[in-house]
Amino acid sequence: MDITNTDSKVRDLEHVIDEKEREIQMLRDSIHEYNNLNPVDEERIKEIECQVKEIDGLVRGLTAEMLDLKACIQKLSKSHDEGAKRPPERFQEKNQERAARDGEVASRKYPAVETSSVAAARKPAEPVKSYSGLEDELPEEVMIIQPDGTMKKEVKKGDDMIIADHRGGGVSPAGRRGGDPRDRKPLIYADDDDTVEIKRRRK
């Protein structure tokens, strides 16, 4: 370090000290003048001293309370750290009791409750009738010769064979009710195979 720089710094510090001493002296003088102009009573001084003592007591009480609070916080922090490392025994007991209750509830059997949608889903669908089944249910039709000689399909009723008289239109009601059976005209039978067979009634 350079000696010249050191001396200059020392001089600067001495100058600062001198200025501070002058400021202190000025403050002392101003305080003295103020006290001379405004003398303070002893009662006022005692009152201020009492207030200072009260404030001092409050500060000490607050300090003691803060120390107690700090100790409580340290204890809580320590217990929290220990609990983070291992769960307390009471927590373990509560967990065991909860697990036992859960096991009892799981072991119980409750009746299954089905909603309308579930019941509808479980209900088997009705079998769809095939086209052949519908055909079986339809009435049977056969070819029948009409009075005018044409063939026409009509619903089969009664016996297995439908009988139609191709000349029934020309027979009078009297002839149908009476007369010789030999004079009756042959009858035509129409079966399901669309074939026409002419048979005569037995005498």
CSV table of N, CA and C in Angstrom, one decimal, residues 48-64:
chain,number,residue,atom,x,y,z
A,48,ILE,N,-43.1,11.7,32.6
A,48,ILE,CA,-42.5,11.0,31.5
A,48,ILE,C,-41.7,9.8,31.9
A,49,GLU,N,-41.1,9.9,33.1
A,49,GLU,CA,-40.4,8.7,33.6
A,49,GLU,C,-41.3,7.5,33.9
A,50,CYS,N,-42.5,7.8,34.4
A,50,CYS,CA,-43.5,6.7,34.6
A,50,CYS,C,-44.0,6.1,33.3
A,51,GLN,N,-44.2,7.0,32.3
A,51,GLN,CA,-44.6,6.4,30.9
A,51,GLN,C,-43.5,5.6,30.4
A,52,VAL,N,-42.2,6.0,30.6
A,52,VAL,CA,-41.1,5.2,30.0
A,52,VAL,C,-41.0,3.9,30.7
A,53,LYS,N,-41.3,3.9,32.1
A,53,LYS,CA,-41.3,2.6,32.8
A,53,LYS,C,-42.4,1.6,32.3
A,54,GLU,N,-43.6,2.2,32.1
A,54,GLU,CA,-44.7,1.4,31.6
A,54,GLU,C,-44.3,0.8,30.2
A,55,ILE,N,-43.8,1.7,29.3
A,55,ILE,CA,-43.4,1.2,28.0
A,55,ILE,C,-42.3,0.1,28.1
A,56,ASP,N,-41.4,0.3,29.0
A,56,ASP,CA,-40.4,-0.7,29.3
A,56,ASP,C,-41.0,-2.1,29.7
A,57,GLY,N,-42.0,-2.0,30.6
A,57,GLY,CA,-42.6,-3.2,31.1
A,57,GLY,C,-43.4,-3.9,30.0
A,58,LEU,N,-44.1,-3.1,29.2
A,58,LEU,CA,-44.8,-3.7,28.0
A,58,LEU,C,-43.8,-4.4,27.1
A,59,VAL,N,-42.7,-3.8,26.8
A,59,VAL,CA,-41.7,-4.4,25.9
A,59,VAL,C,-41.2,-5.7,26.5
A,60,ARG,N,-40.9,-5.7,27.8
A,60,ARG,CA,-40.4,-6.9,28.4
A,60,ARG,C,-41.5,-8.0,28.3
A,61,GLY,N,-42.7,-7.7,28.6
A,61,GLY,CA,-43.8,-8.7,28.5
A,61,GLY,C,-43.9,-9.2,27.1
A,62,LEU,N,-43.9,-8.4,26.1
A,62,LEU,CA,-44.0,-8.8,24.7
A,62,LEU,C,-42.8,-9.7,24.3
A,63,THR,N,-41.6,-9.3,24.9
A,63,THR,CA,-40.5,-10.2,24.6
A,63,THR,C,-40.6,-11.6,25.2
A,64,ALA,N,-41.1,-11.6,26.4
A,64,ALA,CA,-41.3,-13.0,27.0
A,64,ALA,C,-42.4,-13.8,26.3
